[in-house]
Tab-separated table of C-alpha atoms (C1' of nucleotides) in Angstrom:
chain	number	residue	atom	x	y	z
A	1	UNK	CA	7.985	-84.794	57.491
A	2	UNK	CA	5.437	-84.113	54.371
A	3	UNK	CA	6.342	-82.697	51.536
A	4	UNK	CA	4.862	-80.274	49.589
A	5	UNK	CA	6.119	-81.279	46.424
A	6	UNK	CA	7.264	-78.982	44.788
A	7	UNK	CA	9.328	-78.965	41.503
A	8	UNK	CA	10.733	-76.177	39.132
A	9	UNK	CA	7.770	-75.963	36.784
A	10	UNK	CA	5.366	-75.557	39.883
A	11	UNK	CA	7.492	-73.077	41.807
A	12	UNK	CA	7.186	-70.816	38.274
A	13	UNK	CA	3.789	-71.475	38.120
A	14	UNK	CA	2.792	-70.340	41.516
A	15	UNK	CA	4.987	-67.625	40.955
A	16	UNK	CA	2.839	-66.498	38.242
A	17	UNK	CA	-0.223	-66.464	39.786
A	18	UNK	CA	1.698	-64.716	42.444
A	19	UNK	CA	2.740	-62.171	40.287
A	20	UNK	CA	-1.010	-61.558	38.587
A	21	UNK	CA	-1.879	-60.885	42.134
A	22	UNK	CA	0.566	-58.500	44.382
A	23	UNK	CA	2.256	-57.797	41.303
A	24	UNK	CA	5.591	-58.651	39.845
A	25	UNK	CA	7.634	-56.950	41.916
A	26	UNK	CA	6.329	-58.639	45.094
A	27	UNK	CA	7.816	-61.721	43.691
A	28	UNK	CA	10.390	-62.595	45.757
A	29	UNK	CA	11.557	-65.854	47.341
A	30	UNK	CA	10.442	-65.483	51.139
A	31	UNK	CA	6.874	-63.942	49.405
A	32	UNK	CA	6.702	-67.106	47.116
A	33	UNK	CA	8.048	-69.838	49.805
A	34	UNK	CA	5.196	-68.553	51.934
A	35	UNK	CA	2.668	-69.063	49.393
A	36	UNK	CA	4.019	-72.366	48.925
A	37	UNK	CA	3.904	-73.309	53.004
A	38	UNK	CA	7.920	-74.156	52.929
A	39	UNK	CA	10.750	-72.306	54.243
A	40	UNK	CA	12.606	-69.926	52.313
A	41	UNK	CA	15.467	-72.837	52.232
A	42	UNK	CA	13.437	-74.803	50.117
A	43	UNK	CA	13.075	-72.801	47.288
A	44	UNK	CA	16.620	-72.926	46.239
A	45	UNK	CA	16.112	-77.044	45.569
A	46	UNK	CA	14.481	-75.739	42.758
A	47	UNK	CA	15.341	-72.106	41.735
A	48	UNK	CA	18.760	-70.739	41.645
A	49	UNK	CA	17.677	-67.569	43.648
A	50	UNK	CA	15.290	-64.154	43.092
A	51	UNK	CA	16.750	-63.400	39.749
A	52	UNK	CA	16.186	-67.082	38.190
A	53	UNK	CA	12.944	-67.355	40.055
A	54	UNK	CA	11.571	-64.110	37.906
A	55	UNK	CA	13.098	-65.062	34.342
A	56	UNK	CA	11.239	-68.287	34.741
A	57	UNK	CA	8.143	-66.694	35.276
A	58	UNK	CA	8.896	-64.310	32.004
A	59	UNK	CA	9.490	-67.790	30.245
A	60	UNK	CA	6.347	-69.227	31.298
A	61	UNK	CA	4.745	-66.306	30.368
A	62	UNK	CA	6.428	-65.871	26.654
A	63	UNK	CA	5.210	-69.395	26.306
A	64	UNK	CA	1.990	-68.838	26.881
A	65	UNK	CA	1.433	-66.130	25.559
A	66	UNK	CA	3.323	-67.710	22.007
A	67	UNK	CA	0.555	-70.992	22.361
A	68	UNK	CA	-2.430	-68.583	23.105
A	69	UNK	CA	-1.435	-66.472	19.653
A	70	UNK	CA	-0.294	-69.488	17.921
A	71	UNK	CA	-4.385	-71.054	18.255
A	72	UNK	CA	-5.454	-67.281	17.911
A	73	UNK	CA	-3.662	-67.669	14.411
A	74	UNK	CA	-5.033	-70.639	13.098
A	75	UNK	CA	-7.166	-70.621	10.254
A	76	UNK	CA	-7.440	-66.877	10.414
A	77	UNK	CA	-5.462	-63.862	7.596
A	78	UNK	CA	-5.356	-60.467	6.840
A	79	UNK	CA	-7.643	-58.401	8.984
A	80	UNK	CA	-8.836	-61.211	11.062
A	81	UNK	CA	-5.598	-62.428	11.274
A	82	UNK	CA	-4.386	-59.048	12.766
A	83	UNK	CA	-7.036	-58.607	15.387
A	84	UNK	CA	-7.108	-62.420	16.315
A	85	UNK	CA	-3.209	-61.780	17.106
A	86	UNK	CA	-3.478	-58.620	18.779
A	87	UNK	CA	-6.129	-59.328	21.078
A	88	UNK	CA	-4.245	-62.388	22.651
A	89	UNK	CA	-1.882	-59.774	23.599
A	90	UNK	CA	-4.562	-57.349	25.024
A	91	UNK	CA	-6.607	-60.377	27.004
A	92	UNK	CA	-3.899	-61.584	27.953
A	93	UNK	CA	-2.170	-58.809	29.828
A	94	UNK	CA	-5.209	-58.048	31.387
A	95	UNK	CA	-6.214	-61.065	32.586
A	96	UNK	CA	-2.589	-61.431	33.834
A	97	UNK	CA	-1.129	-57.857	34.457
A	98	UNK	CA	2.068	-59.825	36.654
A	99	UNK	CA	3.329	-62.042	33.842
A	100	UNK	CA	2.411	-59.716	31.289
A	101	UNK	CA	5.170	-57.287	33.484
A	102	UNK	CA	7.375	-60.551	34.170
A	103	UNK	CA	7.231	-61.043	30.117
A	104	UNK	CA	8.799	-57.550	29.641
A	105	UNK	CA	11.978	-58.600	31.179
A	106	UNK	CA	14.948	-57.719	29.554
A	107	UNK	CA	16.027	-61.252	28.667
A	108	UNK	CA	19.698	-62.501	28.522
A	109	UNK	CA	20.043	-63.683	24.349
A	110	UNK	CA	20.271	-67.616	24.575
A	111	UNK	CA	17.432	-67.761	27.161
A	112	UNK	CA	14.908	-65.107	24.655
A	113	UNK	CA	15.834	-67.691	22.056
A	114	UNK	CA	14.369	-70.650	23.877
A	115	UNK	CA	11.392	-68.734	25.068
A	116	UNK	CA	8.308	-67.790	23.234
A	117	UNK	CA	9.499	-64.619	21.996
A	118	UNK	CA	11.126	-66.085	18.983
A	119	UNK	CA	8.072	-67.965	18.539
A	120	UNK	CA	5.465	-64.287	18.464
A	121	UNK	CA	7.901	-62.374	16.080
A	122	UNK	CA	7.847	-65.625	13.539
A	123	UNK	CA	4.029	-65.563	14.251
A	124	UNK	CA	3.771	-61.510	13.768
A	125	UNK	CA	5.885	-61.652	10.326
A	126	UNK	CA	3.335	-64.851	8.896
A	127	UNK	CA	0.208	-62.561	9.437
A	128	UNK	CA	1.783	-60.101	7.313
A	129	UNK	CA	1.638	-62.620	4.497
A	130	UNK	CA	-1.971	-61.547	4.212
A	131	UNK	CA	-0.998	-57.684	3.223
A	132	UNK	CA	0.830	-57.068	0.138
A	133	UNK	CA	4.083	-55.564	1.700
A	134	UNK	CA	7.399	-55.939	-0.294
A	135	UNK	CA	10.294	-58.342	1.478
A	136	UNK	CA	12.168	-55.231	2.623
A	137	UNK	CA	9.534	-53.501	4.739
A	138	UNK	CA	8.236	-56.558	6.588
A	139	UNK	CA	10.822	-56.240	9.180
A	140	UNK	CA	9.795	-52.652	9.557
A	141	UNK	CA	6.186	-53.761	10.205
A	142	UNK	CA	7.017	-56.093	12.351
A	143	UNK	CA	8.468	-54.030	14.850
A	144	UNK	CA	6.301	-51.241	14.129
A	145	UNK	CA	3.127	-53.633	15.121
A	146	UNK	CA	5.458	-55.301	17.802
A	147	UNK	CA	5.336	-51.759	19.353
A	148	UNK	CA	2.165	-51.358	18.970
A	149	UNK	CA	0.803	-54.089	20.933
A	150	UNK	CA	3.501	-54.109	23.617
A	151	UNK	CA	3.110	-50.217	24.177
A	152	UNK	CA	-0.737	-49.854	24.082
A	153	UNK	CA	-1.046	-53.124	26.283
A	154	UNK	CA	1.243	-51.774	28.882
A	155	UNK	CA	-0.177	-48.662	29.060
A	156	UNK	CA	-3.591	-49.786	29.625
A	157	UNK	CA	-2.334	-52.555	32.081
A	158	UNK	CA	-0.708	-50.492	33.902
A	159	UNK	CA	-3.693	-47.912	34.362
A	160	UNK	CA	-2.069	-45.556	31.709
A	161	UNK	CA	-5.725	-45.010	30.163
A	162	UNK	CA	-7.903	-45.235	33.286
A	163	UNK	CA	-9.032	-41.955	33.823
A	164	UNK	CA	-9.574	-40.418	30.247
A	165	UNK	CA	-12.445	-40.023	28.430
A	166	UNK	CA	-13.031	-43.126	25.645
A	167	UNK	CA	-13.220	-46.726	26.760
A	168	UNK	CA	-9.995	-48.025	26.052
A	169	UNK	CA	-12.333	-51.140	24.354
A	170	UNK	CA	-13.081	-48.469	21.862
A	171	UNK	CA	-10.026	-47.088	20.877
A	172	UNK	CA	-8.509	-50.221	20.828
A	173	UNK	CA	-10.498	-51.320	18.051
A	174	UNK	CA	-9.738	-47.918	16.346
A	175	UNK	CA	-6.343	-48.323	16.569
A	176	UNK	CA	-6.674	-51.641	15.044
A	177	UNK	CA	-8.597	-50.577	12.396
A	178	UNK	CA	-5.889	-47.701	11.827
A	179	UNK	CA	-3.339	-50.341	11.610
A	180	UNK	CA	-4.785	-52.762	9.021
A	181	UNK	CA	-5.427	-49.187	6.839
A	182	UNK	CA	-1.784	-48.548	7.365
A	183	UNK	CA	-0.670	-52.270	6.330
A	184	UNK	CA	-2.949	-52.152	3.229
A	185	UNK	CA	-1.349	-48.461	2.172
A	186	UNK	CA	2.193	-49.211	3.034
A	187	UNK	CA	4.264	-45.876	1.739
A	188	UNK	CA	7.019	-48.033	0.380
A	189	UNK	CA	10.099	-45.865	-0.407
B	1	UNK	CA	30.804	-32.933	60.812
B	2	UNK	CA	31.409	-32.170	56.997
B	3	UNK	CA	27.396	-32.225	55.303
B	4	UNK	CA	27.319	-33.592	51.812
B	5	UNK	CA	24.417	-30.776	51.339
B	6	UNK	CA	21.968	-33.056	49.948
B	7	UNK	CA	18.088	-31.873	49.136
B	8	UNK	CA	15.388	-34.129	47.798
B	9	UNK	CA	16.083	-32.683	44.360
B	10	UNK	CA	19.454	-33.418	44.129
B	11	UNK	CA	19.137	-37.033	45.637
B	12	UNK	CA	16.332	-37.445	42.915
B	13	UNK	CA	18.427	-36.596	40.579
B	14	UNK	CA	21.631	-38.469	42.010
B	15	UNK	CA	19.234	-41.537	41.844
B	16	UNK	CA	18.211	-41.118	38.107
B	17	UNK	CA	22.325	-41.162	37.508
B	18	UNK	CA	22.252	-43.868	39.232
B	19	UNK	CA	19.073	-45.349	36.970
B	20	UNK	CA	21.195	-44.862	33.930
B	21	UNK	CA	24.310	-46.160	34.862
B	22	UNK	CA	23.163	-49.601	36.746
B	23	UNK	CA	19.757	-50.276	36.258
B	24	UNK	CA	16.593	-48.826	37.547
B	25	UNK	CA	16.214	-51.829	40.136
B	26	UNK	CA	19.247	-50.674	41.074
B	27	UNK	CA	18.078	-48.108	42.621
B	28	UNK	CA	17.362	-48.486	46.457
B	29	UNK	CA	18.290	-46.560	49.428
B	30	UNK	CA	21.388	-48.276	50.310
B	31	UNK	CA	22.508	-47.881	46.898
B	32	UNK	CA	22.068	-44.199	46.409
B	33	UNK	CA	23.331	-43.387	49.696
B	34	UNK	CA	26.345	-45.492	49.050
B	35	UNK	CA	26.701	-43.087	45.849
B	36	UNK	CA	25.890	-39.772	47.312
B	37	UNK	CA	28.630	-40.557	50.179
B	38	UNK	CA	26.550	-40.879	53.141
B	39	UNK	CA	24.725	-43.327	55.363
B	40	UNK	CA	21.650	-44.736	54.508
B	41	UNK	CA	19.649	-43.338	57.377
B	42	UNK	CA	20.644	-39.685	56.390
B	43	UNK	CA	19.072	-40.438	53.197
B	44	UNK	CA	15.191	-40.442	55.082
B	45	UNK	CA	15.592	-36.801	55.874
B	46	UNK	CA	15.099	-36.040	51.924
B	47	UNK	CA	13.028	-39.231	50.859
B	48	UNK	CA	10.171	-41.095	52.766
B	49	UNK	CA	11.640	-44.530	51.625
B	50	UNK	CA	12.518	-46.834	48.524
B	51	UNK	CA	9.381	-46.360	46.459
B	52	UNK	CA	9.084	-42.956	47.356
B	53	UNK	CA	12.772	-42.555	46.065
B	54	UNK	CA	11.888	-44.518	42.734
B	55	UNK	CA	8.041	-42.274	41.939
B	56	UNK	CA	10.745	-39.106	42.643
B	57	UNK	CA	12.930	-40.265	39.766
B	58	UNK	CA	10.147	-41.129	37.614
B	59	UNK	CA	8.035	-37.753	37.849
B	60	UNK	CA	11.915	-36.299	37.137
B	61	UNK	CA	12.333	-38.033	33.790
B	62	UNK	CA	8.709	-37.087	32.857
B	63	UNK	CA	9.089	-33.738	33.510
B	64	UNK	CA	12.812	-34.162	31.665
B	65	UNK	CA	10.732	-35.541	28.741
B	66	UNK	CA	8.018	-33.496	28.880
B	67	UNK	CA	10.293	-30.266	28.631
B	68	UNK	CA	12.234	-31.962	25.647
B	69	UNK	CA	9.098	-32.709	23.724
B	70	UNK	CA	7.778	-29.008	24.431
B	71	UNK	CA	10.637	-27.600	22.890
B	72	UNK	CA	10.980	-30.352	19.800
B	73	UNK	CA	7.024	-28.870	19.138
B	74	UNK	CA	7.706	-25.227	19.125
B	75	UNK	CA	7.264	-23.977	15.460
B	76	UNK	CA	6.897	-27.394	13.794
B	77	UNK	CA	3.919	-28.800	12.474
B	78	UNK	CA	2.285	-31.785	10.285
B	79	UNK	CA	5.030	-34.661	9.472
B	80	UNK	CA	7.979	-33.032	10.606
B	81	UNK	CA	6.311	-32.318	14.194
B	82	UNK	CA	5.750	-35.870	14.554
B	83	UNK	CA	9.384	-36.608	13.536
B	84	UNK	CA	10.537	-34.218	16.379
B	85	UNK	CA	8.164	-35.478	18.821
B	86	UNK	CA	8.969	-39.321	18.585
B	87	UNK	CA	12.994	-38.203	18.407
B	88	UNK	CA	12.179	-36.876	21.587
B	89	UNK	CA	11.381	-40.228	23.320
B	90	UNK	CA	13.549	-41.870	21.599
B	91	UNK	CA	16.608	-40.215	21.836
B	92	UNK	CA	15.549	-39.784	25.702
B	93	UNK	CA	15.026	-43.715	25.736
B	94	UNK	CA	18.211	-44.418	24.312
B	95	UNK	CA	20.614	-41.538	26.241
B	96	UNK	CA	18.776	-42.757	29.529
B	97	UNK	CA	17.662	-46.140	29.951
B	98	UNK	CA	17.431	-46.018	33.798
B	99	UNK	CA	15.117	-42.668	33.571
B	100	UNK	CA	12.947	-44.366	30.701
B	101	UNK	CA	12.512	-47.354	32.762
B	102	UNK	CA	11.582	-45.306	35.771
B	103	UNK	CA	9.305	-43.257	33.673
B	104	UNK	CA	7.369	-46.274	33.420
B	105	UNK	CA	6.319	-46.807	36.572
B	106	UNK	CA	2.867	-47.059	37.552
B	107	UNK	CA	1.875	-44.040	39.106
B	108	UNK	CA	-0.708	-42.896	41.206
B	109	UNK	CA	-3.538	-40.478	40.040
B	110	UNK	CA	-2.628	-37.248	41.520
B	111	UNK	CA	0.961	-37.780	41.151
B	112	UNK	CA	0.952	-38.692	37.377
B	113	UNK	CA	-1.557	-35.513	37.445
B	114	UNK	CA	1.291	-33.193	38.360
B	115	UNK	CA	3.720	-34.657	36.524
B	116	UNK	CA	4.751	-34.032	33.007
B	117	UNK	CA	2.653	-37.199	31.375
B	118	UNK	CA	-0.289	-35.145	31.386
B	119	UNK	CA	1.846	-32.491	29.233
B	120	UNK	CA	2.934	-34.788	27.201
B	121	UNK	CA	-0.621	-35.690	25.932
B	122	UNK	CA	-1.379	-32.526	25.829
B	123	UNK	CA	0.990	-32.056	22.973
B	124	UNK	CA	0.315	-35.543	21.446
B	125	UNK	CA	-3.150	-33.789	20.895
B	126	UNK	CA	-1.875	-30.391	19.496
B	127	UNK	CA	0.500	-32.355	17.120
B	128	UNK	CA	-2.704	-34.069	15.531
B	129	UNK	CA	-4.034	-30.732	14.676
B	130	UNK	CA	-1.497	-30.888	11.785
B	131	UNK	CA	-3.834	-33.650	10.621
B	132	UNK	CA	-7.064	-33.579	9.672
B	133	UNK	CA	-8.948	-35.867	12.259
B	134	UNK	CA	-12.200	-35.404	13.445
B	135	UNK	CA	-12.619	-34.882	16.778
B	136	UNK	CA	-13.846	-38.046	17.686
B	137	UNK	CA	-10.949	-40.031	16.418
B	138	UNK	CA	-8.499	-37.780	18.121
B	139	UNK	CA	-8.466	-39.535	21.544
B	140	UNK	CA	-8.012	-42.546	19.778
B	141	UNK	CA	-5.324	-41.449	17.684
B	142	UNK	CA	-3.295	-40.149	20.526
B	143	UNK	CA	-3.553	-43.258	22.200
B	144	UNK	CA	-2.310	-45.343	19.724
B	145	UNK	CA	0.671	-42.492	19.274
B	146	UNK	CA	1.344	-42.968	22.703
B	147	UNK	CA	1.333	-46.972	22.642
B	148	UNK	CA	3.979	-47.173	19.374
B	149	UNK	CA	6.086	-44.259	20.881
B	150	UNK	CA	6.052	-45.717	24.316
B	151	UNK	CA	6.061	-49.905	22.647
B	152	UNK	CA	9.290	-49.083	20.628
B	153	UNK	CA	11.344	-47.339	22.324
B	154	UNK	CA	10.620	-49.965	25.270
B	155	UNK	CA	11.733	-52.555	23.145
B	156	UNK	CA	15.020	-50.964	21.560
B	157	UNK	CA	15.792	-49.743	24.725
B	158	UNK	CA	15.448	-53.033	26.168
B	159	UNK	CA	17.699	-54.212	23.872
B	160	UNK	CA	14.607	-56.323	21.472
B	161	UNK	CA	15.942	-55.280	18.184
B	162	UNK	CA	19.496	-56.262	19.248
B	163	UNK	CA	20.008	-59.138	17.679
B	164	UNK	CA	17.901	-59.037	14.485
B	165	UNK	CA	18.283	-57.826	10.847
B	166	UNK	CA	17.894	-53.902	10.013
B	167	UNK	CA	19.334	-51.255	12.080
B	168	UNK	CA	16.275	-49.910	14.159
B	169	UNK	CA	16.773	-46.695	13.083
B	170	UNK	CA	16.137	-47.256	9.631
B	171	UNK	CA	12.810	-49.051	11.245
B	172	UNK	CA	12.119	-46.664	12.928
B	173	UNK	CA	12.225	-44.136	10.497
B	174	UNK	CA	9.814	-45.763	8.295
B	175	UNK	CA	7.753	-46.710	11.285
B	176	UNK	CA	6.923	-42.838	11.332
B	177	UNK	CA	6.471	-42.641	7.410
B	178	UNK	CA	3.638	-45.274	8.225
B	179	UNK	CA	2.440	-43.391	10.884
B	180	UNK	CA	2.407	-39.947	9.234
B	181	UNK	CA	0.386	-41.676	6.517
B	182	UNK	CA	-2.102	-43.368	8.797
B	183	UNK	CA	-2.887	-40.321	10.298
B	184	UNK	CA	-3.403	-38.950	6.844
B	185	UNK	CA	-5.643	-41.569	5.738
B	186	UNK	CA	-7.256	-42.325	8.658
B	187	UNK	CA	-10.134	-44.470	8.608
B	188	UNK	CA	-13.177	-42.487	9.969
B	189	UNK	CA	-15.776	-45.078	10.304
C	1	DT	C1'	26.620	-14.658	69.879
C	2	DA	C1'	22.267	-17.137	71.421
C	3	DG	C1'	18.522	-19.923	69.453
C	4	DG	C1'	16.348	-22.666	66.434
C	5	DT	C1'	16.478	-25.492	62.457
C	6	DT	C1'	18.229	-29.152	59.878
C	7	DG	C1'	21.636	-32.426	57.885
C	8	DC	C1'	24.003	-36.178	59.208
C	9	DC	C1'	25.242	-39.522	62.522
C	10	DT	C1'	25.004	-44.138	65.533
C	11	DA	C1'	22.108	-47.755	67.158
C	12	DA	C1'	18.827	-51.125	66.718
C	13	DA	C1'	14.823	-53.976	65.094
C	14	DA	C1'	12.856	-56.456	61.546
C	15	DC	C1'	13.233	-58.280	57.395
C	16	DC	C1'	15.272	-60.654	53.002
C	17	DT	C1'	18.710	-63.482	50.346
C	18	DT	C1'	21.725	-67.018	50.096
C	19	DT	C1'	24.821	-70.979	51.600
C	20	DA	C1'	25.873	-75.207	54.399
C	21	DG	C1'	24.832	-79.288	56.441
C	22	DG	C1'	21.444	-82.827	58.107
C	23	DC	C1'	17.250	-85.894	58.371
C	24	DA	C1'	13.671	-88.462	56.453
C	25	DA	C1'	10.486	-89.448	52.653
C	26	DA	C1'	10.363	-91.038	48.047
C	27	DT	C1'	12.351	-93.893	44.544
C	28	DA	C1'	15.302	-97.504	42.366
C	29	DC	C1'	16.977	-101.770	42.386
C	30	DA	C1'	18.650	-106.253	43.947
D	1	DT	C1'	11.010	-107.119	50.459
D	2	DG	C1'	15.016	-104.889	52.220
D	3	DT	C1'	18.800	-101.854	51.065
D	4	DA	C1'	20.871	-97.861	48.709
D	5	DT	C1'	20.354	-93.620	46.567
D	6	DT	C1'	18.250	-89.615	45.542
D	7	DT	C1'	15.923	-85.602	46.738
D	8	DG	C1'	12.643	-82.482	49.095
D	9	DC	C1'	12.498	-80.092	53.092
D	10	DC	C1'	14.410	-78.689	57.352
D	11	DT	C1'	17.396	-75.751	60.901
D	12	DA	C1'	21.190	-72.652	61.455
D	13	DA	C1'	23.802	-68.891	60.352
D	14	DA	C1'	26.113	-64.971	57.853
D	15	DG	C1'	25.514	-60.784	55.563
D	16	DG	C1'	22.752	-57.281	53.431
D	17	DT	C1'	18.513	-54.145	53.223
D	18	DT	C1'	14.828	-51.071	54.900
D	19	DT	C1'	13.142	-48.256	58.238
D	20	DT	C1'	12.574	-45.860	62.888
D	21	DA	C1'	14.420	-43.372	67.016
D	22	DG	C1'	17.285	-40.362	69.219
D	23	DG	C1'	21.475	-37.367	69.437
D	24	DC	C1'	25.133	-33.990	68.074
D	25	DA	C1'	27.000	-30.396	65.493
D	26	DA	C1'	26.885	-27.379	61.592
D	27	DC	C1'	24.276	-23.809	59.490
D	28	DC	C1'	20.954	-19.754	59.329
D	29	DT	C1'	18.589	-15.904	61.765
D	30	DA	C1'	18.341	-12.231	64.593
DNA sequence: TAGGTTGCCTAAAACCTTTAGGCAAATACA
DNA sequence: TGTATTTGCCTAAAGGTTTTAGGCAACCTA
């Protein structure tokens, strides 16, 4: 009988693409092992079930988006660092709305530390290293621009800014703009 | 036969117990009717189905939020109506994880119309009047309000300051000095 | 207390997830 | 090149989920 030949890193992969089109929810094994031409079976050769199946596809997703940010990165500081970085985020979750949901998974800790994750937060912290902020509020940005680009992404992904009045396009670049102000006038306790 | 006197209210809000306590995935018909001590078929007298179930819940926690916000607002204004307002989501976040997650579902246009997200910009744009924005930066300024309310509490609800150095609300509280500085330095191009 | 409404039931069809066991294609190795 | 092993895919089957259809009895109304 032929084989498809399938492996683990291909069953994610197709599951991505998958996801970016029915969306992440639809990801399911019978949904996938159709899209694959194998019975449902056949998955579990190479995924431990439903649950597995989506984490890898928020792994594979982490990663890329850590290597797209990562190239984004290079080369690049202060201001142009900043929108460089955030606009991997932005292009990338609307090019791929279903791993940009898989990637918001609520990760168990040993498999966030293997994925990308790890990898955007170190990234997020160096571009800081162009603005003058003192060692103790650097974590605070961090999560304050970690929030920034997670929430406005997902809201405009998920069709939270469709029907009002600017082009997101614009504001994003407003809001960008706001945020390098804010890193450059820090109120430092 | 003893009824369990259900209504769709009530199983709406049964199910956004439910969210909290399990999981918003969690959430399905067998599941709720399980909780609510009846069989799952009784449950399609009150609820066309699963996702109908799940956009019930989330219109709930909006309107939930929404109400909370409305009353954070009333007789507050500048810095420390932005400090009420953000404490709004994210003590909400935090008390109910299941409701926040349902909350972000993607809605469609005339039911996120009736439910309390439109409020809830609403009052993202009267709290800016405490600023001094021009008009056209306001839309922008809201959104990017919106994106770090709705970007951090995601992440500390989904547990992605767990495992890293300062508490998050210490972040978080200097997250809102930057804001409330931003917005009073805003770069008007 | 008769009549209609409605809340819950049982039954059943169609699906999905997962495990077990088997065959044959690919690969390794003598 | 022929044999042994691995492994990718299969069929079969058990158990759970979603949803629809049809029925009975408890509640409200008059």
């Amino acid at each position: 009988m032929a084989r498809a030949g399938l492996t683990t890193e291909l069953v994610a992969q197709v599951g991505a693409e998958l996801a970016d089109e029915a969306g992440f929810d639809q990801v399911t094994p019978s949904a996938l092992a159709r899209r694959c031409g194998v019975k449902v079976a056949s998955l579990y050769s190479h995924v431990a079930g439903g649950h597995d199946l989506r984490v890898r596809i928020a792994v594979l997703a982490l990663d890329e988006l850590a290597d797209r940010a990562a190239e984004a990165l290079a080369g690049r500081a202060g201001r142009d660092a900043l929108i460089a970085f955030a606009n991997v985020y932005r292009d990338y979750a609307l090019a791929h709305p279903g791993r940009w949901a898989a990637a918001q998974m609520r990760l168990d800790r040993d498999t966030a530390a293997k994925s990308g994750a790890i990898r955007l937060s170190q990234m997020t912290r160096a571009l800081l290293r162009g603005y003058d902020l003192p060692e103790a509020e650097q974590a605070h940005a961090v999560r304050l621009l970690g929030s920034v680009f997670n929430g406005w992404v997902s809201l405009e992904a998920g069709g939270g800014f469709s029907h009002s009045d600017p082009e997101p396009a614009e504001s994003w670049t407003r809001a960008l703009d706001g945020l390098d102000t804010l890193l450059r006038n820090w109120p430092s306790r």
